[in-house]
Amino acid sequence: MPRSLSGRNFLKLLDFTTEEIQYLLELAKDFKRLKRTNTPHKYLTGKNIVLLFEKTSTRTRCSFEVAGNDLGMGVTYLDPASSQMGNKESLEDTAKVLGRMYDGIEYRGFDQNIVENLGRYAGVPVWNGLTTEFHPTQMLADVLTIEENFGRYKGLKMVFMGDARNNVANSLMVVSAKLGINFVACGPKDNMPDEKLVATCREIAKENGCTITLTDDVKEGTKNADVIYTDIWVSMGEAAELWEKRIKLLSPYQVNDEVMANANPEAIFLHCLPSFHDLETSIGREIHEKFGLKEMEVTDKVFRSSQSKVFDEAENRMHTIKAVMYATLK
Ligand code: CP
Ligand code: NVA
């Protein structure tokens, strides 16, 4: 049992020990049982939280809202247009004001520095709901989903395919190193995670008996993998002009039948979502018109297959975010 997480920020997983991450996962399992059995758990009645979103969201926003309500808290949502932050008021002043009114602050936006500064000045716990560099709440849901499928996560092989230097890939590498999961970043050589972060993760991985591998070889990278993971090829905040370049660069790393066949027969497919796996989105249709692609980072067939656990993973966002809020606010 780790020391209490009460009063702590949740900004990146590098700030947490293996035991602390495991504790949050155990807590999430408890909360999932309570939710599934309709058992009230308004443990934080009387508290209030604010959600600051500078980028759009479905899962993260709804997870914080539902989890906050389930715990008995008041929840305020602020989108980019409805606060003064950054336009008329500095981040430091905003953080200090919000810290006077709320018991916790969620932030989704751009540089990791922004959320780190919010955490420095707010005086109440700050939770990272995604930055350009990291997406730490996502990882808890991912590992919980892995554990639900395999009964364990330590010693498994997880492969991230595609844009291996984005926020999700970075965070997956960190959580893998912390929890003893063998992590493979499989993508083009010049699209790999930051060298310094790789070196840090390799040090942590050594302590936890696992490996961090970078490869541009799909066959080698995905061989006998237990978890195949991918994400969109152009992330929020990146220029739309990048699509053409990324499609060329990342198409060889699409998750398709061949990739799944090369993995462990019991392998599962994960994706943080949203995903471009068909033509049911406006961006998907635009890309189809311009470049002729019907599906991108994952084929529709794999996305809809029984190996795909993406909707369990999405549900687990809520249970794990609830655990983070409870542990830091109780
Ligand atoms: N996976 C994830 O963070 O989804 P949203 O962008 O919808 O929050
Ligand atoms: N890499 C994606 C993750 C979305 C949840 C992005 O930042 O847009």
PDB file of C-alpha atoms in Angstrom, residues 12-13 23 46 68 75 126 158 192 199 201 215 253 271 282 285 290 299 303:
ATOM      1  CA  LYS A  12       2.379  12.489 -15.761  1.00  0.00           C
ATOM      2  CA  LEU A  13       3.058   8.889 -14.779  1.00  0.00           C
ATOM      3  CA  TYR A  23      -2.952   1.289  -6.071  1.00  0.00           C
ATOM      4  CA  GLY A  46     -19.669  18.870  -1.013  1.00  0.00           C
ATOM      5  CA  GLY A  68     -17.495  13.624 -10.470  1.00  0.00           C
ATOM      6  CA  VAL A  75     -18.726  19.829 -11.825  1.00  0.00           C
ATOM      7  CA  VAL A 126      -4.560  19.280 -10.941  1.00  0.00           C
ATOM      8  CA  MET A 158       2.590  -4.373 -25.976  1.00  0.00           C
ATOM      9  CA  MET A 192      10.222   7.750 -32.575  1.00  0.00           C
ATOM     10  CA  ALA A 199      16.588   6.633 -21.898  1.00  0.00           C
ATOM     11  CA  CYS A 201      12.076   4.709 -19.495  1.00  0.00           C
ATOM     12  CA  THR A 215      11.764  -0.664 -34.415  1.00  0.00           C
ATOM     13  CA  TYR A 253       2.104   0.683 -39.813  1.00  0.00           C
ATOM     14  CA  HIS A 271      -7.041   2.305 -29.367  1.00  0.00           C
ATOM     15  CA  SER A 282     -16.231  14.236 -41.842  1.00  0.00           C
ATOM     16  CA  ARG A 285     -14.562  11.358 -45.807  1.00  0.00           C
ATOM     17  CA  LYS A 290      -8.233  13.613 -51.254  1.00  0.00           C
ATOM     18  CA  THR A 299      -8.874  -1.480 -40.668  1.00  0.00           C
ATOM     19  CA  PHE A 303     -11.634  -2.478 -35.191  1.00  0.00           C
TER      20      PHE A 303
END
